[in-house]
Amino acid sequence: MLLSVVAGGSAQAQDAPAPEAEEPEITEVTVVGSRIRKDTFNSASPIQVITRQEATLAGLASTSAILQSTAVTGGTEQINNAFGGFVVNGGGGVNTIGLRGLGPGRTLVLINGRRVAPAGTRGAVGAADLNVLPNAIIGRIETLRDGASAIYGSDAIGGVVNVVTRNIDGVTLEGQFNSPTAGGGEQSRISVVAGKSWDRLSVQGSFEYYEAEELTLGQRDWARCQTDYRFDPTTGVTTDYIDPLTGKSKCYTITGTGNNGVTINTLGTARVAGVPATGNPTLTGYNRWRPNSAVSTGLVGFEGVSGGSLNVRDTFDPRMLNNSMLSPVQIFTSFGQFEYDLPEFSNSKIYGELLLNERISSQTGYRQLSLDYATGSPLIPANIAAISANFLAAGGTVLFSGPTKARAFIGYGNSESEQDVGYVKAVGGIKGDFAPLSGWKYDFAMQYAKSDATYMFESWLTDRISKSLDVATPDSDVPANLIAKDASGNNITCVANNVDPSAGCIPAPVLNSATIGGVLPEAWKAYTFVPVESTTEYEETTISFDINGTLFSLPAGPLDFAFGIEHRSASINDQPNANSVSGNLYNLTSAAPTVGEDSVLEAYTEMLVPVLADLPFAKTLNLELAYRYTDYDSYGDDTTYKIGLLYEPTDFLTFRASQGTSYRAPALFEQFLGATSGFLSSAGDPCNNWDAPGVNPNRAANCASLGLPAGWAVGNGNNQSIRVLQAGGAEQGLSAETSENLTAGVIFRPTFLPEQIFGKLALAIDYFDIEINNGVARAGSTFLMSQCYDSPNFSSPYCAYSERTPVTNALTVYDSYTNLSVQTVKGYDYNLRWERDFGEVGVLVNMAVTQFEEQGVAARADTALIDYNGLINTPKYTGTLDASFTYKNWRVRYGMEWIDATSSYDFYGLSPVTSDYILDTPDYYLHHLSARYTGSDWNMTFGIRNLSDAEPPQISQGVENRVGNAPLYSGYDYKGREVFVTFSKSF
């Protein structure tokens, strides 16, 4: 699928889109990477190109899938529809691309050379959403995997992706359908592309509809039962918790750091005597119970499920299998472009583009409800009310002020989240000959883009649950539909209804086995569990002007020059629901609005200096220079540069190298993200058991200085959860990040070999080295606490990010965006291309391998670099192979994707010989096969992706996010074997 322009490939991607043709094979093409018009196909930077035909043959149904493929990303993890159930920048359903593993905020996405503004939901919108890109009218996609901040601006640190549209004359209808053989995750796409040219006017446009069906956990066998997945290294026998009811490893446990299991169908009380459940030891008392109507002694109707493994409790609900593994989405996209010639005005052209896009996506999750019942409540049956002690003391719950007699751990069921994102991008400009200078061109453009989104998730409202638990005998004027029964069968209603019947409060259900089992009144569910809607807007305006041409001629050729200025302004306005802002979402975090704006003025210049040409051992020696001045309203000014060198001693050997710098002001959300609160288990408090053997002596001394006694630990009355606040870092002195980027490579094309025998061969090897300083990110609450408490006398600067409340000793951590010292990426790209004709059969082979040597992060300048290279989800090697065969009207393609084996044992200080964890993955291969037939005005492509139906590898719980037992990693295929067909007809 991937075409590597191993000869280089550079120049004017922002000129007119490529004309529509019979989609010939592209071996050399002018592509992204410079603002200077060039006649040469050589560049000092490595570039890759994907043609429309290659993407169709690969069976990729969306632009997102094309750009997130291993061939483009080098195997680094990407945010796709598998991340819908996780908190990611841009919100649920977003798809982004980050080259070199540096994240989407450091990769610039363009359409016809002009930037695509961010889109998405929630406060952390800061990268282009690939869902907004048109698919039907794309001619090719160009990828520059080299730092280009001096050319394109600060967000091009990791590279640039440029989507180039095509000109078309006539009408083309196209449809595509992808269907996994195991069901679920089907994709459909239909589109129409039309264009017409007159003497002066050329107009093209497209409309398309794309839909991806949901794939749930229950639709794949390997995801149906998420286990601890641990084994005795000697015997190979599982060490998982064995469910006494099934005799097998328990699905969705709650051991260790969590395995997505939840406590459900369970009652919490003060500790009292009772009957143990099967698999639970006989104890003098229990404080967790499971309904069992056969129990007639102790706590009648309940069996004890505490004191032993937590997994004796019910932790799995079949409705968990309804959770989205891949989010469903519907996308509507319209794109139009025009050019109008004005030859009488210096051969000028007026041009414009309009992109309209709407994404409707959703995710299904599963929710547990912890419902507290106040001591003395008429909703509690007599046998539970008779327990003398309380489950929680006064103040132990947010639902009421008094003590809690019991807590119901309820498997509530599935919940829905939805996103509706509208996106518009409009471009207007004029370009032509720059009359004062012969041979020079100018381009003036204005661009406006806006993402206007609503997002919804379902949540309980704390105040409504609280009101529903406060019940009394109803007055005569309370409507019948607001009256329920208490545990004794008497009529009750909410106290709020007695005061104001119009309040419409529905009484909470009685605490009994049905309620604990999730059988809840529909009216009460509708009253307390409601859609929570919020809005996000992101706007960006860009004005640019540039000129380019030849300054003068040197002996080796013309010295080309480009100069331009650009002004960009952006604003974000995320308004969470009022219940979220006020903290009224029960058992969920609160969120404050994110509102901010910034602007930047930039001036840039580029120069191509031909040093030598057509000399012995110096066929070409070119110097490429770029310089940019950047001035942010928020962070002041700085300069960046890029120097590139292209040296061709002969026509079969090319050396290229470039080095540059970048200066990136934090994105709007990194500066202004509204504070979001969350909670961690109090078990993570760094002062737990501070006097135990082996504890860092600095930590022990610091905890003792706080007046915490020896043995201070969770469970001894110190049960405060750790509150974590996440926010933008502007108020805490967040500064801009800088980086340096180096690439160097060699291209070998043995033109001295007879082409009729050996064909055309080209090999490119490129080294890359990127280092980011003062990188903007959240450090993580665990890191912040350890750095502070392990420093002598609380001397670490990270101590400013946490505080402990006197008397209660409750800990708060401020995990805001901050500057991490260093992030590094080093490695090699290998690209090979070979083509040859064997009679009427043409053969084309492309192979690409990325080898990472280092993928490291150091949190401070004085801390060691942590290298994640080769760990799970960060493979050292990835590769693709693409072989196609043409014969008359047929083209047959075989594709292969490879992800290297990974291992995280050393990182966690474990040995694969002695550990019962599975912390490695084998080499992973995907094989694809397709064929295309081209008629006079139509074509059809059909094929199979993942021929062998390869499943993702499996690892143990506790160290990585997982889907089932598989790592959450975009390089693995969750859908399995997939058949596809594409049909196109032109008129």
PDB file of N, CA and C in Angstrom, residues 557-603:
ATOM      1  N   GLY A 557      23.049  26.297 -10.900  1.00  0.00           N
ATOM      2  CA  GLY A 557      21.625  26.394 -11.146  1.00  0.00           C
ATOM      3  C   GLY A 557      21.009  27.579 -10.441  1.00  0.00           C
ATOM      4  N   PRO A 558      19.697  27.723 -10.555  1.00  0.00           N
ATOM      5  CA  PRO A 558      19.022  28.882  -9.953  1.00  0.00           C
ATOM      6  C   PRO A 558      18.957  28.771  -8.437  1.00  0.00           C
ATOM      7  N   LEU A 559      19.104  29.870  -7.757  1.00  0.00           N
ATOM      8  CA  LEU A 559      18.931  29.946  -6.313  1.00  0.00           C
ATOM      9  C   LEU A 559      17.481  30.357  -6.060  1.00  0.00           C
ATOM     10  N   ASP A 560      16.685  29.389  -5.632  1.00  0.00           N
ATOM     11  CA  ASP A 560      15.263  29.622  -5.414  1.00  0.00           C
ATOM     12  C   ASP A 560      15.017  30.075  -3.983  1.00  0.00           C
ATOM     13  N   PHE A 561      13.988  30.908  -3.859  1.00  0.00           N
ATOM     14  CA  PHE A 561      13.745  31.570  -2.590  1.00  0.00           C
ATOM     15  C   PHE A 561      12.240  31.662  -2.361  1.00  0.00           C
ATOM     16  N   ALA A 562      11.826  31.512  -1.106  1.00  0.00           N
ATOM     17  CA  ALA A 562      10.422  31.691  -0.727  1.00  0.00           C
ATOM     18  C   ALA A 562      10.363  32.497   0.554  1.00  0.00           C
ATOM     19  N   PHE A 563       9.356  33.346   0.635  1.00  0.00           N
ATOM     20  CA  PHE A 563       9.151  34.157   1.827  1.00  0.00           C
ATOM     21  C   PHE A 563       7.656  34.261   2.079  1.00  0.00           C
ATOM     22  N   GLY A 564       7.290  34.248   3.353  1.00  0.00           N
ATOM     23  CA  GLY A 564       5.875  34.370   3.659  1.00  0.00           C
ATOM     24  C   GLY A 564       5.623  34.811   5.076  1.00  0.00           C
ATOM     25  N   ILE A 565       4.407  35.232   5.315  1.00  0.00           N
ATOM     26  CA  ILE A 565       3.953  35.570   6.657  1.00  0.00           C
ATOM     27  C   ILE A 565       2.610  34.883   6.868  1.00  0.00           C
ATOM     28  N   GLU A 566       2.349  34.547   8.118  1.00  0.00           N
ATOM     29  CA  GLU A 566       1.101  33.855   8.441  1.00  0.00           C
ATOM     30  C   GLU A 566       0.647  34.289   9.820  1.00  0.00           C
ATOM     31  N   HIS A 567      -0.641  34.526   9.945  1.00  0.00           N
ATOM     32  CA  HIS A 567      -1.232  34.853  11.243  1.00  0.00           C
ATOM     33  C   HIS A 567      -2.342  33.852  11.526  1.00  0.00           C
ATOM     34  N   ARG A 568      -2.256  33.212  12.697  1.00  0.00           N
ATOM     35  CA  ARG A 568      -3.292  32.262  13.104  1.00  0.00           C
ATOM     36  C   ARG A 568      -3.837  32.665  14.461  1.00  0.00           C
ATOM     37  N   SER A 569      -5.122  32.565  14.598  1.00  0.00           N
ATOM     38  CA  SER A 569      -5.758  32.781  15.895  1.00  0.00           C
ATOM     39  C   SER A 569      -6.705  31.615  16.158  1.00  0.00           C
ATOM     40  N   ALA A 570      -6.777  31.206  17.404  1.00  0.00           N
ATOM     41  CA  ALA A 570      -7.606  30.058  17.753  1.00  0.00           C
ATOM     42  C   ALA A 570      -8.261  30.304  19.103  1.00  0.00           C
ATOM     43  N   SER A 571      -9.420  29.712  19.295  1.00  0.00           N
ATOM     44  CA  SER A 571     -10.130  29.817  20.566  1.00  0.00           C
ATOM     45  C   SER A 571     -10.850  28.512  20.849  1.00  0.00           C
ATOM     46  N   ILE A 572     -10.983  28.205  22.131  1.00  0.00           N
ATOM     47  CA  ILE A 572     -11.708  27.010  22.561  1.00  0.00           C
ATOM     48  C   ILE A 572     -12.720  27.420  23.614  1.00  0.00           C
ATOM     49  N   ASN A 573     -13.880  26.787  23.569  1.00  0.00           N
ATOM     50  CA  ASN A 573     -14.939  27.071  24.533  1.00  0.00           C
ATOM     51  C   ASN A 573     -15.681  25.772  24.808  1.00  0.00           C
ATOM     52  N   ASP A 574     -15.252  25.078  25.849  1.00  0.00           N
ATOM     53  CA  ASP A 574     -15.925  23.847  26.267  1.00  0.00           C
ATOM     54  C   ASP A 574     -16.764  24.154  27.494  1.00  0.00           C
ATOM     55  N   GLN A 575     -18.053  23.905  27.388  1.00  0.00           N
ATOM     56  CA  GLN A 575     -18.984  24.188  28.468  1.00  0.00           C
ATOM     57  C   GLN A 575     -19.621  22.890  28.957  1.00  0.00           C
ATOM     58  N   PRO A 576     -19.034  22.289  30.005  1.00  0.00           N
ATOM     59  CA  PRO A 576     -19.635  21.086  30.566  1.00  0.00           C
ATOM     60  C   PRO A 576     -21.014  21.383  31.135  1.00  0.00           C
ATOM     61  N   ASN A 577     -21.808  20.351  31.238  1.00  0.00           N
ATOM     62  CA  ASN A 577     -23.133  20.478  31.822  1.00  0.00           C
ATOM     63  C   ASN A 577     -23.047  21.058  33.226  1.00  0.00           C
ATOM     64  N   ALA A 578     -24.086  21.807  33.602  1.00  0.00           N
ATOM     65  CA  ALA A 578     -24.087  22.459  34.921  1.00  0.00           C
ATOM     66  C   ALA A 578     -23.923  21.446  36.050  1.00  0.00           C
ATOM     67  N   ASN A 579     -24.449  20.248  35.873  1.00  0.00           N
ATOM     68  CA  ASN A 579     -24.303  19.225  36.909  1.00  0.00           C
ATOM     69  C   ASN A 579     -22.861  18.752  37.022  1.00  0.00           C
ATOM     70  N   SER A 580     -22.151  18.789  35.921  1.00  0.00           N
ATOM     71  CA  SER A 580     -20.738  18.425  35.966  1.00  0.00           C
ATOM     72  C   SER A 580     -19.925  19.515  36.643  1.00  0.00           C
ATOM     73  N   VAL A 581     -20.226  20.756  36.322  1.00  0.00           N
ATOM     74  CA  VAL A 581     -19.501  21.879  36.913  1.00  0.00           C
ATOM     75  C   VAL A 581     -19.710  21.925  38.433  1.00  0.00           C
ATOM     76  N   SER A 582     -20.925  21.651  38.877  1.00  0.00           N
ATOM     77  CA  SER A 582     -21.242  21.746  40.302  1.00  0.00           C
ATOM     78  C   SER A 582     -20.879  20.490  41.077  1.00  0.00           C
ATOM     79  N   GLY A 583     -20.390  19.461  40.404  1.00  0.00           N
ATOM     80  CA  GLY A 583     -20.042  18.214  41.089  1.00  0.00           C
ATOM     81  C   GLY A 583     -21.250  17.387  41.466  1.00  0.00           C
ATOM     82  N   ASN A 584     -22.331  17.504  40.697  1.00  0.00           N
ATOM     83  CA  ASN A 584     -23.579  16.804  41.014  1.00  0.00           C
ATOM     84  C   ASN A 584     -23.712  15.477  40.278  1.00  0.00           C
ATOM     85  N   LEU A 585     -22.629  15.000  39.660  1.00  0.00           N
ATOM     86  CA  LEU A 585     -22.667  13.705  38.986  1.00  0.00           C
ATOM     87  C   LEU A 585     -22.195  12.645  39.969  1.00  0.00           C
ATOM     88  N   TYR A 586     -23.079  11.739  40.317  1.00  0.00           N
ATOM     89  CA  TYR A 586     -22.807  10.761  41.362  1.00  0.00           C
ATOM     90  C   TYR A 586     -21.744   9.760  40.898  1.00  0.00           C
ATOM     91  N   ASN A 587     -20.674   9.650  41.686  1.00  0.00           N
ATOM     92  CA  ASN A 587     -19.556   8.727  41.420  1.00  0.00           C
ATOM     93  C   ASN A 587     -18.826   9.030  40.120  1.00  0.00           C
ATOM     94  N   LEU A 588     -18.910  10.283  39.656  1.00  0.00           N
ATOM     95  CA  LEU A 588     -18.135  10.712  38.502  1.00  0.00           C
ATOM     96  C   LEU A 588     -17.377  11.984  38.861  1.00  0.00           C
ATOM     97  N   THR A 589     -16.374  12.285  38.057  1.00  0.00           N
ATOM     98  CA  THR A 589     -15.588  13.486  38.294  1.00  0.00           C
ATOM     99  C   THR A 589     -16.378  14.730  37.901  1.00  0.00           C
ATOM    100  N   SER A 590     -15.973  15.840  38.469  1.00  0.00           N
ATOM    101  CA  SER A 590     -16.527  17.125  38.057  1.00  0.00           C
ATOM    102  C   SER A 590     -15.629  17.718  36.984  1.00  0.00           C
ATOM    103  N   ALA A 591     -16.123  18.726  36.283  1.00  0.00           N
ATOM    104  CA  ALA A 591     -15.330  19.371  35.235  1.00  0.00           C
ATOM    105  C   ALA A 591     -15.734  20.834  35.145  1.00  0.00           C
ATOM    106  N   ALA A 592     -14.742  21.681  35.000  1.00  0.00           N
ATOM    107  CA  ALA A 592     -14.978  23.120  34.841  1.00  0.00           C
ATOM    108  C   ALA A 592     -14.870  23.486  33.362  1.00  0.00           C
ATOM    109  N   PRO A 593     -15.449  24.612  32.968  1.00  0.00           N
ATOM    110  CA  PRO A 593     -15.332  25.035  31.564  1.00  0.00           C
ATOM    111  C   PRO A 593     -13.878  25.249  31.157  1.00  0.00           C
ATOM    112  N   THR A 594     -13.608  25.015  29.893  1.00  0.00           N
ATOM    113  CA  THR A 594     -12.306  25.311  29.302  1.00  0.00           C
ATOM    114  C   THR A 594     -12.515  26.427  28.288  1.00  0.00           C
ATOM    115  N   VAL A 595     -11.994  27.585  28.591  1.00  0.00           N
ATOM    116  CA  VAL A 595     -12.168  28.754  27.733  1.00  0.00           C
ATOM    117  C   VAL A 595     -10.818  29.444  27.591  1.00  0.00           C
ATOM    118  N   GLY A 596     -10.404  29.668  26.369  1.00  0.00           N
ATOM    119  CA  GLY A 596      -9.136  30.352  26.154  1.00  0.00           C
ATOM    120  C   GLY A 596      -8.923  30.664  24.686  1.00  0.00           C
ATOM    121  N   GLU A 597      -7.974  31.530  24.434  1.00  0.00           N
ATOM    122  CA  GLU A 597      -7.648  31.883  23.057  1.00  0.00           C
ATOM    123  C   GLU A 597      -6.167  32.239  22.968  1.00  0.00           C
ATOM    124  N   ASP A 598      -5.656  32.135  21.785  1.00  0.00           N
ATOM    125  CA  ASP A 598      -4.259  32.465  21.548  1.00  0.00           C
ATOM    126  C   ASP A 598      -4.114  32.814  20.073  1.00  0.00           C
ATOM    127  N   SER A 599      -3.058  33.514  19.750  1.00  0.00           N
ATOM    128  CA  SER A 599      -2.772  33.830  18.360  1.00  0.00           C
ATOM    129  C   SER A 599      -1.267  33.856  18.162  1.00  0.00           C
ATOM    130  N   VAL A 600      -0.861  33.701  16.914  1.00  0.00           N
ATOM    131  CA  VAL A 600       0.558  33.667  16.608  1.00  0.00           C
ATOM    132  C   VAL A 600       0.792  34.345  15.271  1.00  0.00           C
ATOM    133  N   LEU A 601       1.851  35.097  15.198  1.00  0.00           N
ATOM    134  CA  LEU A 601       2.291  35.726  13.954  1.00  0.00           C
ATOM    135  C   LEU A 601       3.642  35.120  13.600  1.00  0.00           C
ATOM    136  N   GLU A 602       3.756  34.650  12.354  1.00  0.00           N
ATOM    137  CA  GLU A 602       4.982  33.994  11.933  1.00  0.00           C
ATOM    138  C   GLU A 602       5.449  34.560  10.596  1.00  0.00           C
ATOM    139  N   ALA A 603       6.747  34.664  10.481  1.00  0.00           N
ATOM    140  CA  ALA A 603       7.372  35.026   9.218  1.00  0.00           C
ATOM    141  C   ALA A 603       8.415  33.960   8.910  1.00  0.00           C
TER     142      ALA A 603
END
